[in-house]
Amino acid sequence: MSLPPVFPPPEAAAGPPPSGRGTARWWVLGGGLVVVSAVCGVVVFCAGLWTYANHDRPELIDDPPVSEVAESACATMRATVAAKAAPPGAPVDARVRSIREQNAAVTAMVAQVRGLDADLLADDRPTTLWLADWETLVQTRERYAADLAAGGRPHFVAPTADGEPLTDRMNSVGLLCEVPPQLLDLP
């Protein structure tokens, strides 16, 4: 009795079984690439977050050396403006003197902030515009005081910028420094 011929199984005919070392190498390389990509992604994300968190917001006075001086000077100005307000029914010369003393308080505040380093002010973008707005308000009030002193019956209108009251822009720079109502409520 003869036995049927024995043929090797088809997988044996293809060569020796794979050792698994080549497959493991691809897994290590793939895993390494995933880890490197994840680390790079985290680094880029953190760098972007840091840059965003520390950038100058052009609509805010947010550089501490500038904002601290501005808020301190503003607090002094606001107290002086309130103290120098003319009482209701004051004579014209007392009202004119009050307006000019209040203007002097605003001018002192502006000078104190302008006394900072020019580059520091330029780097915190809205600062120079904010200071110019205060100067415009003082000029408008001075014209009113001059007309009042000359015997006129002037009407005070707060200056505007782009059709909006200038005071809106002055009050929206992120400082604790709103325009005192005594600067706008002129009799």
Short mmCIF file of C-alpha atoms in Angstrom, two decimals:
data_model
loop_
_atom_site.label_atom_id
_atom_site.label_comp_id
_atom_site.label_asym_id
_atom_site.label_seq_id
_atom_site.Cartn_x
_atom_site.Cartn_y
_atom_site.Cartn_z
CA MET A 1 0.00 0.00 0.00
CA SER A 2 1.39 3.15 -0.93
CA LEU A 3 0.84 6.40 0.78
CA PRO A 4 -0.18 9.46 -1.08
CA PRO A 5 2.64 11.90 -1.71
CA VAL A 6 3.09 14.51 1.02
CA PHE A 7 3.17 18.03 -0.20
CA PRO A 8 4.20 20.82 2.06
CA PRO A 9 1.45 23.15 3.13
CA PRO A 10 1.14 26.28 0.99
CA GLU A 11 2.50 28.59 3.70
CA ALA A 12 5.64 26.47 3.99
CA ALA A 13 6.24 26.77 0.27
CA ALA A 14 6.47 30.53 0.52
CA GLY A 15 9.59 30.42 2.71
CA PRO A 16 10.32 30.52 6.36
CA PRO A 17 7.73 32.14 8.59
CA PRO A 18 8.29 35.84 9.25
CA SER A 19 10.27 36.53 12.36
CA GLY A 20 8.17 39.59 13.36
CA ARG A 21 11.21 41.83 13.64
CA GLY A 22 10.33 43.85 10.53
CA THR A 23 6.75 44.35 11.69
CA ALA A 24 7.87 45.45 15.14
CA ARG A 25 10.23 47.98 13.57
CA TRP A 26 7.35 49.59 11.67
CA TRP A 27 5.30 49.77 14.86
CA VAL A 28 8.15 51.47 16.71
CA LEU A 29 8.72 53.94 13.86
CA GLY A 30 4.99 54.68 13.58
CA GLY A 31 4.65 55.10 17.34
CA GLY A 32 7.69 57.37 17.42
CA LEU A 33 6.24 59.55 14.68
CA VAL A 34 2.96 59.84 16.58
CA VAL A 35 4.77 60.85 19.78
CA VAL A 36 6.97 63.39 17.96
CA SER A 37 3.92 64.84 16.19
CA ALA A 38 2.01 65.12 19.47
CA VAL A 39 4.93 66.83 21.21
CA CYS A 40 5.35 69.27 18.31
CA GLY A 41 1.63 70.01 18.39
CA VAL A 42 1.71 70.73 22.12
CA VAL A 43 4.77 72.99 21.73
CA VAL A 44 3.17 74.94 18.88
CA PHE A 45 -0.10 75.25 20.83
CA CYS A 46 1.69 76.51 23.96
CA ALA A 47 3.77 78.98 21.96
CA GLY A 48 0.66 80.32 20.27
CA LEU A 49 -1.19 80.60 23.56
CA TRP A 50 1.75 82.42 25.16
CA THR A 51 1.99 84.81 22.23
CA TYR A 52 -1.74 85.54 22.31
CA ALA A 53 -1.81 86.01 26.07
CA ASN A 54 1.08 88.47 25.94
CA HIS A 55 0.24 90.46 22.83
CA ASP A 56 -0.75 94.09 22.96
CA ARG A 57 -4.48 94.49 22.56
CA PRO A 58 -4.60 97.65 20.45
CA GLU A 59 -7.87 98.83 21.98
CA LEU A 60 -6.63 98.68 25.60
CA ILE A 61 -4.01 100.43 27.66
CA ASP A 62 -2.77 97.22 29.24
CA ASP A 63 0.97 97.59 29.78
CA PRO A 64 1.32 97.72 33.60
CA PRO A 65 3.90 100.54 33.75
CA VAL A 66 1.59 102.70 31.62
CA SER A 67 -1.74 101.65 33.11
CA GLU A 68 -0.55 102.06 36.71
CA VAL A 69 0.72 105.60 36.13
CA ALA A 70 -2.39 106.52 34.13
CA GLU A 71 -4.80 105.19 36.77
CA SER A 72 -2.92 106.88 39.61
CA ALA A 73 -2.80 110.22 37.77
CA CYS A 74 -6.46 109.82 36.84
CA ALA A 75 -7.50 109.25 40.47
CA THR A 76 -5.76 112.50 41.44
CA MET A 77 -7.37 114.33 38.52
CA ARG A 78 -10.85 113.03 39.35
CA ALA A 79 -10.54 114.12 42.99
CA THR A 80 -9.33 117.58 41.96
CA VAL A 81 -12.08 117.97 39.34
CA ALA A 82 -14.74 117.09 41.91
CA ALA A 83 -13.24 119.48 44.49
CA LYS A 84 -13.02 122.36 42.00
CA ALA A 85 -16.60 122.10 40.73
CA ALA A 86 -18.46 125.40 40.88
CA PRO A 87 -21.49 125.37 43.14
CA PRO A 88 -24.92 125.71 41.50
CA GLY A 89 -25.77 129.34 40.78
CA ALA A 90 -22.14 130.48 41.06
CA PRO A 91 -21.30 133.76 39.32
CA VAL A 92 -19.71 133.66 35.88
CA ASP A 93 -16.19 134.41 37.10
CA ALA A 94 -16.38 131.53 39.62
CA ARG A 95 -17.62 129.15 36.90
CA VAL A 96 -14.84 130.21 34.53
CA ARG A 97 -12.24 129.79 37.28
CA SER A 98 -13.69 126.35 38.11
CA ILE A 99 -13.52 125.22 34.48
CA ARG A 100 -9.91 126.36 34.17
CA GLU A 101 -8.84 124.74 37.45
CA GLN A 102 -10.47 121.50 36.34
CA ASN A 103 -8.72 121.80 32.98
CA ALA A 104 -5.42 122.27 34.82
CA ALA A 105 -6.05 119.00 36.69
CA VAL A 106 -6.64 117.16 33.41
CA THR A 107 -3.56 118.76 31.86
CA ALA A 108 -1.46 117.65 34.86
CA MET A 109 -2.74 114.08 34.44
CA VAL A 110 -1.86 114.09 30.74
CA ALA A 111 1.60 115.52 31.47
CA GLN A 112 2.26 112.86 34.10
CA VAL A 113 1.43 110.04 31.66
CA ARG A 114 3.34 111.73 28.81
CA GLY A 115 6.34 111.83 31.17
CA LEU A 116 6.77 108.09 30.69
CA ASP A 117 9.29 106.77 28.18
CA ALA A 118 8.15 107.58 24.63
CA ASP A 119 8.79 104.03 23.40
CA LEU A 120 6.76 102.62 26.28
CA LEU A 121 3.83 104.86 25.36
CA ALA A 122 4.13 104.02 21.66
CA ASP A 123 4.15 100.29 22.39
CA ASP A 124 0.81 100.50 24.22
CA ARG A 125 -1.02 101.78 21.18
CA PRO A 126 -4.13 103.53 22.40
CA THR A 127 -2.24 105.61 24.98
CA THR A 128 -1.24 108.48 22.70
CA LEU A 129 -4.74 108.66 21.20
CA TRP A 130 -6.28 108.54 24.69
CA LEU A 131 -4.06 111.41 25.83
CA ALA A 132 -4.90 113.41 22.70
CA ASP A 133 -8.62 112.88 23.45
CA TRP A 134 -8.16 114.37 26.93
CA GLU A 135 -6.35 117.35 25.36
CA THR A 136 -9.20 117.82 22.89
CA LEU A 137 -11.69 117.84 25.75
CA VAL A 138 -9.62 120.46 27.59
CA GLN A 139 -9.44 122.64 24.44
CA THR A 140 -13.20 122.41 23.94
CA ARG A 141 -13.82 123.33 27.59
CA GLU A 142 -11.36 126.23 27.35
CA ARG A 143 -13.23 127.67 24.34
CA TYR A 144 -16.43 127.41 26.38
CA ALA A 145 -14.77 129.17 29.36
CA ALA A 146 -13.41 131.94 27.10
CA ASP A 147 -16.86 132.51 25.55
CA LEU A 148 -18.44 132.52 29.01
CA ALA A 149 -15.84 135.01 30.32
CA ALA A 150 -16.46 137.26 27.31
CA GLY A 151 -20.14 137.54 28.26
CA GLY A 152 -21.44 135.02 25.77
CA ARG A 153 -23.97 132.30 26.40
CA PRO A 154 -22.03 129.32 25.08
CA HIS A 155 -23.48 125.86 24.72
CA PHE A 156 -21.13 123.00 25.58
CA VAL A 157 -21.14 119.94 23.36
CA ALA A 158 -18.71 117.12 24.06
CA PRO A 159 -16.34 116.54 21.15
CA THR A 160 -16.98 113.60 18.86
CA ALA A 161 -14.87 111.15 16.90
CA ASP A 162 -16.35 109.25 13.97
CA GLY A 163 -19.82 110.46 14.97
CA GLU A 164 -19.54 109.08 18.52
CA PRO A 165 -18.87 111.07 21.70
CA LEU A 166 -15.14 111.21 22.29
CA THR A 167 -15.80 110.25 25.89
CA ASP A 168 -17.02 106.79 24.78
CA ARG A 169 -13.58 106.07 23.34
CA MET A 170 -11.86 107.64 26.36
CA ASN A 171 -13.82 105.42 28.74
CA SER A 172 -13.22 102.17 26.84
CA VAL A 173 -9.45 101.71 27.03
CA GLY A 174 -9.53 99.28 29.95
CA LEU A 175 -8.46 101.73 32.66
CA LEU A 176 -10.21 102.61 35.88
CA CYS A 177 -10.45 106.16 34.63
CA GLU A 178 -13.79 107.38 33.36
CA VAL A 179 -14.33 110.96 32.34
CA PRO A 180 -15.76 112.74 35.40
CA PRO A 181 -19.29 114.04 34.81
CA GLN A 182 -18.21 117.46 36.12
CA LEU A 183 -16.10 117.88 32.97
CA LEU A 184 -19.15 117.44 30.76
CA ASP A 185 -21.96 119.09 32.74
CA LEU A 186 -21.19 122.71 32.08
CA PRO A 187 -23.91 125.25 32.91
#
